[in-house]
Amino acid sequence: MQPTQAPLPQSGLAPTRKRSLPATSANDLWAIVQAGRWFRALPPELVQELQRMARPRFLAPGEWLFRRGDAPCGIYAVARGSLNISGTASLQEQTRTALLTLVEPPMWLGEIALFDGEPRTHDAHANTACALLQVPIAPLRDWLDVHPHHWRSMALLLTDKLRASLTALEEQTVLPAPQRLMCRLVQMAQGHDQWADRLRTHRELAVSQEQLARMLGLSRQTTNQILQDLQQAGWLQVRRGRLEVLDLPALRDAAAFGQTRAPTG
């Protein structure tokens, strides 16, 4: 199914103080990022260098982080809020946007360009008010070239994304729509397995029905029907612009077996 048409966010937005985020220091942001599985495993020397180079960056909802074709300017750690990763294509007089994923704390992005130096492959803009830590690519690459044994740690960030992408591609190809949707909800509730504490989960998911439909290549109607089935089973509560997971173990089991209704009897 073709991705649904969606309005593009406005580019070139000026910085604004109305970001719906509380006052945040760099230390507050690092406290969140340090709870991530990849960052927690880094050698102390690399941790120290990333913290030395990084600068906080704040985005208002809808504000661009980068666009496809932009020159690489950094790698980023998401500490608060979420980013849309999307791609656009023009077909005759129509422009269509495919929403690939949402990037949430404590995930990193932008590392592909660290390795190949090529322009950005996709668009990234703020789904909600965001707080990030930006590490500029040029000085980071220079430092890694002087300390080449740390390139392996950066490669592990890249391969982790590759594994997740291959899993998503397989699910998109072979799983029926209800199971695919449940798998995505479980992944989001588990923080895409990015927390060092694997038991850490999210009860509320900042994702709308429309966003889910676009990420999974489903119609809005199909997505709504599946969510209503999950709500009727007592595993999920559909709210305006977000979803509340009521029973993650049951939802996880249902995703594994493709079952959208609670067992009876």
PDB file of C-alpha atoms in Angstrom:
ATOM      1  CA  MET A   1       0.000   0.000   0.000  1.00  0.00           C
ATOM      2  CA  GLN A   2       1.303   3.473  -0.863  1.00  0.00           C
ATOM      3  CA  PRO A   3       2.126   5.807   2.053  1.00  0.00           C
ATOM      4  CA  THR A   4      -0.642   8.283   2.717  1.00  0.00           C
ATOM      5  CA  GLN A   5      -0.187  11.890   1.829  1.00  0.00           C
ATOM      6  CA  ALA A   6       0.671  14.099   4.764  1.00  0.00           C
ATOM      7  CA  PRO A   7       1.428  17.786   5.159  1.00  0.00           C
ATOM      8  CA  LEU A   8       5.084  18.609   5.501  1.00  0.00           C
ATOM      9  CA  PRO A   9       6.262  20.564   8.541  1.00  0.00           C
ATOM     10  CA  GLN A  10       7.445  24.068   7.969  1.00  0.00           C
ATOM     11  CA  SER A  11      11.170  24.464   7.496  1.00  0.00           C
ATOM     12  CA  GLY A  12      13.307  27.324   8.645  1.00  0.00           C
ATOM     13  CA  LEU A  13      11.481  27.816  11.917  1.00  0.00           C
ATOM     14  CA  ALA A  14      13.165  30.298  14.201  1.00  0.00           C
ATOM     15  CA  PRO A  15      14.118  29.171  17.710  1.00  0.00           C
ATOM     16  CA  THR A  16      11.335  29.729  20.188  1.00  0.00           C
ATOM     17  CA  ARG A  17      11.035  29.575  23.940  1.00  0.00           C
ATOM     18  CA  LYS A  18       7.610  27.906  23.742  1.00  0.00           C
ATOM     19  CA  ARG A  19       8.846  24.335  23.496  1.00  0.00           C
ATOM     20  CA  SER A  20       6.672  22.759  26.206  1.00  0.00           C
ATOM     21  CA  LEU A  21       9.812  21.495  27.954  1.00  0.00           C
ATOM     22  CA  PRO A  22      10.836  22.366  31.503  1.00  0.00           C
ATOM     23  CA  ALA A  23      14.105  24.165  32.121  1.00  0.00           C
ATOM     24  CA  THR A  24      16.778  21.627  31.223  1.00  0.00           C
ATOM     25  CA  SER A  25      20.534  21.598  31.765  1.00  0.00           C
ATOM     26  CA  ALA A  26      23.115  19.568  29.878  1.00  0.00           C
ATOM     27  CA  ASN A  27      23.579  17.428  33.000  1.00  0.00           C
ATOM     28  CA  ASP A  28      19.852  16.629  33.026  1.00  0.00           C
ATOM     29  CA  LEU A  29      20.031  15.529  29.401  1.00  0.00           C
ATOM     30  CA  TRP A  30      23.122  13.385  29.983  1.00  0.00           C
ATOM     31  CA  ALA A  31      21.417  11.668  32.916  1.00  0.00           C
ATOM     32  CA  ILE A  32      18.802  10.372  30.448  1.00  0.00           C
ATOM     33  CA  VAL A  33      21.254   9.495  27.672  1.00  0.00           C
ATOM     34  CA  GLN A  34      23.555   7.645  30.080  1.00  0.00           C
ATOM     35  CA  ALA A  35      20.710   5.230  30.839  1.00  0.00           C
ATOM     36  CA  GLY A  36      20.873   3.997  27.240  1.00  0.00           C
ATOM     37  CA  ARG A  37      22.203   0.517  26.479  1.00  0.00           C
ATOM     38  CA  TRP A  38      24.752   1.634  23.850  1.00  0.00           C
ATOM     39  CA  PHE A  39      26.088   4.591  25.812  1.00  0.00           C
ATOM     40  CA  ARG A  40      26.298   2.644  29.072  1.00  0.00           C
ATOM     41  CA  ALA A  41      28.707   0.173  27.419  1.00  0.00           C
ATOM     42  CA  LEU A  42      31.105   2.787  26.010  1.00  0.00           C
ATOM     43  CA  PRO A  43      34.732   3.009  27.180  1.00  0.00           C
ATOM     44  CA  PRO A  44      35.237   5.876  29.677  1.00  0.00           C
ATOM     45  CA  GLU A  45      37.611   7.698  27.334  1.00  0.00           C
ATOM     46  CA  LEU A  46      34.979   7.872  24.578  1.00  0.00           C
ATOM     47  CA  VAL A  47      32.270   8.886  27.037  1.00  0.00           C
ATOM     48  CA  GLN A  48      34.408  11.756  28.254  1.00  0.00           C
ATOM     49  CA  GLU A  49      35.084  12.954  24.718  1.00  0.00           C
ATOM     50  CA  LEU A  50      31.438  12.812  23.648  1.00  0.00           C
ATOM     51  CA  GLN A  51      30.442  14.791  26.723  1.00  0.00           C
ATOM     52  CA  ARG A  52      33.154  17.343  26.050  1.00  0.00           C
ATOM     53  CA  MET A  53      32.057  17.893  22.446  1.00  0.00           C
ATOM     54  CA  ALA A  54      28.287  17.759  22.875  1.00  0.00           C
ATOM     55  CA  ARG A  55      26.048  20.798  23.071  1.00  0.00           C
ATOM     56  CA  PRO A  56      22.335  20.873  23.969  1.00  0.00           C
ATOM     57  CA  ARG A  57      19.908  21.582  21.166  1.00  0.00           C
ATOM     58  CA  PHE A  58      16.185  22.252  21.522  1.00  0.00           C
ATOM     59  CA  LEU A  59      13.490  21.912  18.870  1.00  0.00           C
ATOM     60  CA  ALA A  60       9.919  23.140  18.860  1.00  0.00           C
ATOM     61  CA  PRO A  61       7.223  20.776  17.534  1.00  0.00           C
ATOM     62  CA  GLY A  62       7.487  20.615  13.739  1.00  0.00           C
ATOM     63  CA  GLU A  63      10.972  22.151  13.638  1.00  0.00           C
ATOM     64  CA  TRP A  64      13.495  20.516  11.334  1.00  0.00           C
ATOM     65  CA  LEU A  65      16.639  18.870  12.633  1.00  0.00           C
ATOM     66  CA  PHE A  66      17.841  18.137   9.106  1.00  0.00           C
ATOM     67  CA  ARG A  67      16.492  17.475   5.616  1.00  0.00           C
ATOM     68  CA  ARG A  68      17.338  14.811   3.058  1.00  0.00           C
ATOM     69  CA  GLY A  69      20.364  15.993   1.093  1.00  0.00           C
ATOM     70  CA  ASP A  70      21.680  18.256   3.872  1.00  0.00           C
ATOM     71  CA  ALA A  71      25.377  18.113   4.662  1.00  0.00           C
ATOM     72  CA  PRO A  72      26.052  16.136   7.863  1.00  0.00           C
ATOM     73  CA  CYS A  73      26.478  18.398  10.871  1.00  0.00           C
ATOM     74  CA  GLY A  74      26.491  16.003  13.823  1.00  0.00           C
ATOM     75  CA  ILE A  75      25.282  12.894  15.553  1.00  0.00           C
ATOM     76  CA  TYR A  76      22.497  13.356  18.053  1.00  0.00           C
ATOM     77  CA  ALA A  77      21.218  11.781  21.245  1.00  0.00           C
ATOM     78  CA  VAL A  78      17.518  12.260  21.939  1.00  0.00           C
ATOM     79  CA  ALA A  79      16.995  13.031  25.620  1.00  0.00           C
ATOM     80  CA  ARG A  80      13.402  14.304  25.651  1.00  0.00           C
ATOM     81  CA  GLY A  81      10.559  14.271  23.160  1.00  0.00           C
ATOM     82  CA  SER A  82      10.562  12.423  19.849  1.00  0.00           C
ATOM     83  CA  LEU A  83      11.607  12.935  16.243  1.00  0.00           C
ATOM     84  CA  ASN A  84       9.886  11.847  13.040  1.00  0.00           C
ATOM     85  CA  ILE A  85      12.183  10.166  10.529  1.00  0.00           C
ATOM     86  CA  SER A  86      10.567  10.383   7.102  1.00  0.00           C
ATOM     87  CA  GLY A  87      11.161  10.497   3.374  1.00  0.00           C
ATOM     88  CA  THR A  88       9.338  12.336   0.606  1.00  0.00           C
ATOM     89  CA  ALA A  89       8.826  11.487  -3.035  1.00  0.00           C
ATOM     90  CA  SER A  90       7.166  13.376  -5.867  1.00  0.00           C
ATOM     91  CA  LEU A  91       4.792  11.582  -8.232  1.00  0.00           C
ATOM     92  CA  GLN A  92       3.588  13.837 -11.009  1.00  0.00           C
ATOM     93  CA  GLU A  93       1.955  16.738  -9.150  1.00  0.00           C
ATOM     94  CA  GLN A  94       1.679  14.965  -5.790  1.00  0.00           C
ATOM     95  CA  THR A  95       4.206  14.861  -2.962  1.00  0.00           C
ATOM     96  CA  ARG A  96       3.969  11.910  -0.605  1.00  0.00           C
ATOM     97  CA  THR A  97       5.632  11.448   2.763  1.00  0.00           C
ATOM     98  CA  ALA A  98       6.524   8.072   4.240  1.00  0.00           C
ATOM     99  CA  LEU A  99       6.942   8.059   8.017  1.00  0.00           C
ATOM    100  CA  LEU A 100       9.622   5.485   8.790  1.00  0.00           C
ATOM    101  CA  THR A 101       9.908   5.628  12.564  1.00  0.00           C
ATOM    102  CA  LEU A 102       9.872   7.769  15.684  1.00  0.00           C
ATOM    103  CA  VAL A 103      13.182   8.302  17.465  1.00  0.00           C
ATOM    104  CA  GLU A 104      12.816   8.627  21.231  1.00  0.00           C
ATOM    105  CA  PRO A 105      15.106   8.732  24.312  1.00  0.00           C
ATOM    106  CA  PRO A 106      17.751   7.436  24.733  1.00  0.00           C
ATOM    107  CA  MET A 107      18.260   6.744  21.001  1.00  0.00           C
ATOM    108  CA  TRP A 108      21.010   8.207  18.818  1.00  0.00           C
ATOM    109  CA  LEU A 109      20.789   9.178  15.161  1.00  0.00           C
ATOM    110  CA  GLY A 110      22.941  10.602  12.385  1.00  0.00           C
ATOM    111  CA  GLU A 111      25.757   8.076  12.682  1.00  0.00           C
ATOM    112  CA  ILE A 112      25.607   6.934   9.033  1.00  0.00           C
ATOM    113  CA  ALA A 113      27.153  10.209   7.891  1.00  0.00           C
ATOM    114  CA  LEU A 114      29.909   9.824  10.474  1.00  0.00           C
ATOM    115  CA  PHE A 115      31.177   6.863   8.460  1.00  0.00           C
ATOM    116  CA  ASP A 116      30.581   7.865   4.851  1.00  0.00           C
ATOM    117  CA  GLY A 117      30.449  11.671   5.027  1.00  0.00           C
ATOM    118  CA  GLU A 118      27.540  11.664   2.572  1.00  0.00           C
ATOM    119  CA  PRO A 119      24.437  13.890   2.727  1.00  0.00           C
ATOM    120  CA  ARG A 120      21.499  12.991   4.954  1.00  0.00           C
ATOM    121  CA  THR A 121      19.408  10.118   3.633  1.00  0.00           C
ATOM    122  CA  HIS A 122      16.079  11.160   5.213  1.00  0.00           C
ATOM    123  CA  ASP A 123      14.268  14.004   6.911  1.00  0.00           C
ATOM    124  CA  ALA A 124      14.175  14.450  10.674  1.00  0.00           C
ATOM    125  CA  HIS A 125      11.836  16.882  12.416  1.00  0.00           C
ATOM    126  CA  ALA A 126      10.402  17.218  15.885  1.00  0.00           C
ATOM    127  CA  ASN A 127       7.250  15.229  16.551  1.00  0.00           C
ATOM    128  CA  THR A 128       7.006  16.914  19.953  1.00  0.00           C
ATOM    129  CA  ALA A 129       9.157  19.469  21.732  1.00  0.00           C
ATOM    130  CA  CYS A 130      12.623  17.896  21.804  1.00  0.00           C
ATOM    131  CA  ALA A 131      15.828  18.190  23.770  1.00  0.00           C
ATOM    132  CA  LEU A 132      18.906  16.671  22.149  1.00  0.00           C
ATOM    133  CA  LEU A 133      22.656  16.525  22.574  1.00  0.00           C
ATOM    134  CA  GLN A 134      24.540  17.308  19.370  1.00  0.00           C
ATOM    135  CA  VAL A 135      28.084  16.056  18.779  1.00  0.00           C
ATOM    136  CA  PRO A 136      29.639  17.727  15.686  1.00  0.00           C
ATOM    137  CA  ILE A 137      30.862  15.229  13.117  1.00  0.00           C
ATOM    138  CA  ALA A 138      34.133  16.852  11.991  1.00  0.00           C
ATOM    139  CA  PRO A 139      35.893  17.049  15.396  1.00  0.00           C
ATOM    140  CA  LEU A 140      34.479  13.655  16.393  1.00  0.00           C
ATOM    141  CA  ARG A 141      35.845  12.042  13.231  1.00  0.00           C
ATOM    142  CA  ASP A 142      39.224  13.726  13.764  1.00  0.00           C
ATOM    143  CA  TRP A 143      39.380  12.413  17.325  1.00  0.00           C
ATOM    144  CA  LEU A 144      38.389   8.899  16.257  1.00  0.00           C
ATOM    145  CA  ASP A 145      41.101   8.902  13.603  1.00  0.00           C
ATOM    146  CA  VAL A 146      43.661   9.629  16.325  1.00  0.00           C
ATOM    147  CA  HIS A 147      42.070   6.958  18.569  1.00  0.00           C
ATOM    148  CA  PRO A 148      41.030   4.373  15.959  1.00  0.00           C
ATOM    149  CA  HIS A 149      40.195   1.622  18.475  1.00  0.00           C
ATOM    150  CA  HIS A 150      37.067   3.633  19.396  1.00  0.00           C
ATOM    151  CA  TRP A 151      35.655   3.352  15.883  1.00  0.00           C
ATOM    152  CA  ARG A 152      34.346  -0.083  16.896  1.00  0.00           C
ATOM    153  CA  SER A 153      32.019   1.483  19.458  1.00  0.00           C
ATOM    154  CA  MET A 154      30.590   3.788  16.802  1.00  0.00           C
ATOM    155  CA  ALA A 155      30.206   0.830  14.449  1.00  0.00           C
ATOM    156  CA  LEU A 156      28.144  -0.985  17.093  1.00  0.00           C
ATOM    157  CA  LEU A 157      25.714   1.942  17.079  1.00  0.00           C
ATOM    158  CA  LEU A 158      25.393   1.540  13.321  1.00  0.00           C
ATOM    159  CA  THR A 159      24.976  -2.250  13.376  1.00  0.00           C
ATOM    160  CA  ASP A 160      22.326  -2.022  16.081  1.00  0.00           C
ATOM    161  CA  LYS A 161      20.284   0.175  13.743  1.00  0.00           C
ATOM    162  CA  LEU A 162      20.888  -2.253  10.883  1.00  0.00           C
ATOM    163  CA  ARG A 163      19.560  -5.187  12.922  1.00  0.00           C
ATOM    164  CA  ALA A 164      16.444  -3.215  13.853  1.00  0.00           C
ATOM    165  CA  SER A 165      15.907  -2.177  10.225  1.00  0.00           C
ATOM    166  CA  LEU A 166      16.157  -5.759   8.983  1.00  0.00           C
ATOM    167  CA  THR A 167      13.680  -6.917  11.630  1.00  0.00           C
ATOM    168  CA  ALA A 168      11.240  -4.167  10.627  1.00  0.00           C
ATOM    169  CA  LEU A 169      11.644  -5.069   6.954  1.00  0.00           C
ATOM    170  CA  GLU A 170      10.904  -8.718   7.686  1.00  0.00           C
ATOM    171  CA  GLU A 171       7.818  -7.828   9.737  1.00  0.00           C
ATOM    172  CA  GLN A 172       6.598  -5.496   6.996  1.00  0.00           C
ATOM    173  CA  THR A 173       6.966  -8.286   4.438  1.00  0.00           C
ATOM    174  CA  VAL A 174       5.645 -11.393   6.196  1.00  0.00           C
ATOM    175  CA  LEU A 175       3.377 -10.420   9.112  1.00  0.00           C
ATOM    176  CA  PRO A 176      -0.325  -9.651   8.789  1.00  0.00           C
ATOM    177  CA  ALA A 177      -1.402  -6.129   9.660  1.00  0.00           C
ATOM    178  CA  PRO A 178      -2.650  -6.782  13.232  1.00  0.00           C
ATOM    179  CA  GLN A 179       0.509  -8.616  14.252  1.00  0.00           C
ATOM    180  CA  ARG A 180       2.696  -6.002  12.618  1.00  0.00           C
ATOM    181  CA  LEU A 181       0.949  -3.228  14.504  1.00  0.00           C
ATOM    182  CA  MET A 182       1.184  -5.041  17.830  1.00  0.00           C
ATOM    183  CA  CYS A 183       4.893  -5.712  17.305  1.00  0.00           C
ATOM    184  CA  ARG A 184       5.479  -1.997  16.702  1.00  0.00           C
ATOM    185  CA  LEU A 185       3.549  -1.044  19.849  1.00  0.00           C
ATOM    186  CA  VAL A 186       5.553  -3.534  21.921  1.00  0.00           C
ATOM    187  CA  GLN A 187       8.811  -2.159  20.505  1.00  0.00           C
ATOM    188  CA  MET A 188       7.801   1.387  21.383  1.00  0.00           C
ATOM    189  CA  ALA A 189       6.641   0.391  24.870  1.00  0.00           C
ATOM    190  CA  GLN A 190      10.020  -1.281  25.444  1.00  0.00           C
ATOM    191  CA  GLY A 191      11.898   1.787  24.214  1.00  0.00           C
ATOM    192  CA  HIS A 192      13.066  -0.133  21.135  1.00  0.00           C
ATOM    193  CA  ASP A 193      15.252  -2.112  23.576  1.00  0.00           C
ATOM    194  CA  GLN A 194      17.551   0.890  23.904  1.00  0.00           C
ATOM    195  CA  TRP A 195      17.481   1.225  27.704  1.00  0.00           C
ATOM    196  CA  ALA A 196      20.288  -0.418  29.661  1.00  0.00           C
ATOM    197  CA  ASP A 197      17.606  -1.573  32.093  1.00  0.00           C
ATOM    198  CA  ARG A 198      15.720  -4.012  29.856  1.00  0.00           C
ATOM    199  CA  LEU A 199      12.784  -4.009  32.300  1.00  0.00           C
ATOM    200  CA  ARG A 200      12.171  -0.290  31.788  1.00  0.00           C
ATOM    201  CA  THR A 201       9.003   0.345  29.768  1.00  0.00           C
ATOM    202  CA  HIS A 202       6.653   3.149  28.715  1.00  0.00           C
ATOM    203  CA  ARG A 203       2.983   3.036  29.649  1.00  0.00           C
ATOM    204  CA  GLU A 204       2.053   6.003  27.449  1.00  0.00           C
ATOM    205  CA  LEU A 205       3.082   6.145  23.792  1.00  0.00           C
ATOM    206  CA  ALA A 206       3.205   9.557  22.123  1.00  0.00           C
ATOM    207  CA  VAL A 207       1.959   8.291  18.776  1.00  0.00           C
ATOM    208  CA  SER A 208      -1.318   8.923  16.967  1.00  0.00           C
ATOM    209  CA  GLN A 209      -3.398   6.498  14.932  1.00  0.00           C
ATOM    210  CA  GLU A 210      -2.431   8.383  11.774  1.00  0.00           C
ATOM    211  CA  GLN A 211       1.275   8.080  12.568  1.00  0.00           C
ATOM    212  CA  LEU A 212       0.957   4.359  13.210  1.00  0.00           C
ATOM    213  CA  ALA A 213      -0.873   3.919   9.924  1.00  0.00           C
ATOM    214  CA  ARG A 214       1.833   5.803   8.021  1.00  0.00           C
ATOM    215  CA  MET A 215       4.690   3.911   9.683  1.00  0.00           C
ATOM    216  CA  LEU A 216       3.148   0.531   8.873  1.00  0.00           C
ATOM    217  CA  GLY A 217       1.731   1.314   5.428  1.00  0.00           C
ATOM    218  CA  LEU A 218      -1.850   0.728   6.594  1.00  0.00           C
ATOM    219  CA  SER A 219      -5.043   2.657   6.014  1.00  0.00           C
ATOM    220  CA  ARG A 220      -6.384   4.796   8.841  1.00  0.00           C
ATOM    221  CA  GLN A 221      -9.509   2.626   8.930  1.00  0.00           C
ATOM    222  CA  THR A 222      -7.560  -0.624   9.287  1.00  0.00           C
ATOM    223  CA  THR A 223      -5.373   0.853  12.001  1.00  0.00           C
ATOM    224  CA  ASN A 224      -8.391   2.132  13.916  1.00  0.00           C
ATOM    225  CA  GLN A 225     -10.123  -1.263  13.770  1.00  0.00           C
ATOM    226  CA  ILE A 226      -7.055  -3.093  15.100  1.00  0.00           C
ATOM    227  CA  LEU A 227      -6.644  -0.576  17.920  1.00  0.00           C
ATOM    228  CA  GLN A 228     -10.315  -0.911  18.829  1.00  0.00           C
ATOM    229  CA  ASP A 229      -9.870  -4.701  19.021  1.00  0.00           C
ATOM    230  CA  LEU A 230      -6.861  -4.274  21.316  1.00  0.00           C
ATOM    231  CA  GLN A 231      -8.805  -1.825  23.461  1.00  0.00           C
ATOM    232  CA  GLN A 232     -11.732  -4.229  23.706  1.00  0.00           C
ATOM    233  CA  ALA A 233      -9.317  -6.955  24.821  1.00  0.00           C
ATOM    234  CA  GLY A 234      -8.235  -4.664  27.673  1.00  0.00           C
ATOM    235  CA  TRP A 235      -4.612  -4.386  26.561  1.00  0.00           C
ATOM    236  CA  LEU A 236      -4.659  -0.812  25.268  1.00  0.00           C
ATOM    237  CA  GLN A 237      -6.483   2.474  25.784  1.00  0.00           C
ATOM    238  CA  VAL A 238      -6.857   4.732  22.744  1.00  0.00           C
ATOM    239  CA  ARG A 239      -6.591   8.395  23.682  1.00  0.00           C
ATOM    240  CA  ARG A 240      -6.392  11.592  21.689  1.00  0.00           C
ATOM    241  CA  GLY A 241      -2.990  11.728  19.973  1.00  0.00           C
ATOM    242  CA  ARG A 242      -1.517   8.950  22.112  1.00  0.00           C
ATOM    243  CA  LEU A 243      -1.968   5.379  23.296  1.00  0.00           C
ATOM    244  CA  GLU A 244      -1.848   3.941  26.794  1.00  0.00           C
ATOM    245  CA  VAL A 245      -0.592   0.392  27.241  1.00  0.00           C
ATOM    246  CA  LEU A 246      -2.641  -1.293  29.955  1.00  0.00           C
ATOM    247  CA  ASP A 247      -1.221  -4.831  29.813  1.00  0.00           C
ATOM    248  CA  LEU A 248       2.190  -5.059  28.145  1.00  0.00           C
ATOM    249  CA  PRO A 249       2.792  -8.786  28.879  1.00  0.00           C
ATOM    250  CA  ALA A 250      -0.540  -9.676  27.257  1.00  0.00           C
ATOM    251  CA  LEU A 251       0.176  -7.400  24.298  1.00  0.00           C
ATOM    252  CA  ARG A 252       3.637  -8.946  23.934  1.00  0.00           C
ATOM    253  CA  ASP A 253       2.188 -12.455  23.916  1.00  0.00           C
ATOM    254  CA  ALA A 254      -0.499 -11.453  21.444  1.00  0.00           C
ATOM    255  CA  ALA A 255       2.129  -9.936  19.130  1.00  0.00           C
ATOM    256  CA  ALA A 256       4.104 -13.172  19.207  1.00  0.00           C
ATOM    257  CA  PHE A 257       1.068 -15.244  18.186  1.00  0.00           C
ATOM    258  CA  GLY A 258      -0.852 -12.721  16.083  1.00  0.00           C
ATOM    259  CA  GLN A 259      -3.866 -12.675  18.414  1.00  0.00           C
ATOM    260  CA  THR A 260      -5.833  -9.444  18.709  1.00  0.00           C
ATOM    261  CA  ARG A 261      -8.500 -10.622  21.136  1.00  0.00           C
ATOM    262  CA  ALA A 262      -8.245 -11.801  24.715  1.00  0.00           C
ATOM    263  CA  PRO A 263      -8.803 -15.542  25.135  1.00  0.00           C
ATOM    264  CA  THR A 264     -12.255 -16.517  26.413  1.00  0.00           C
ATOM    265  CA  GLY A 265     -13.293 -19.204  28.817  1.00  0.00           C
TER     266      GLY A 265
END
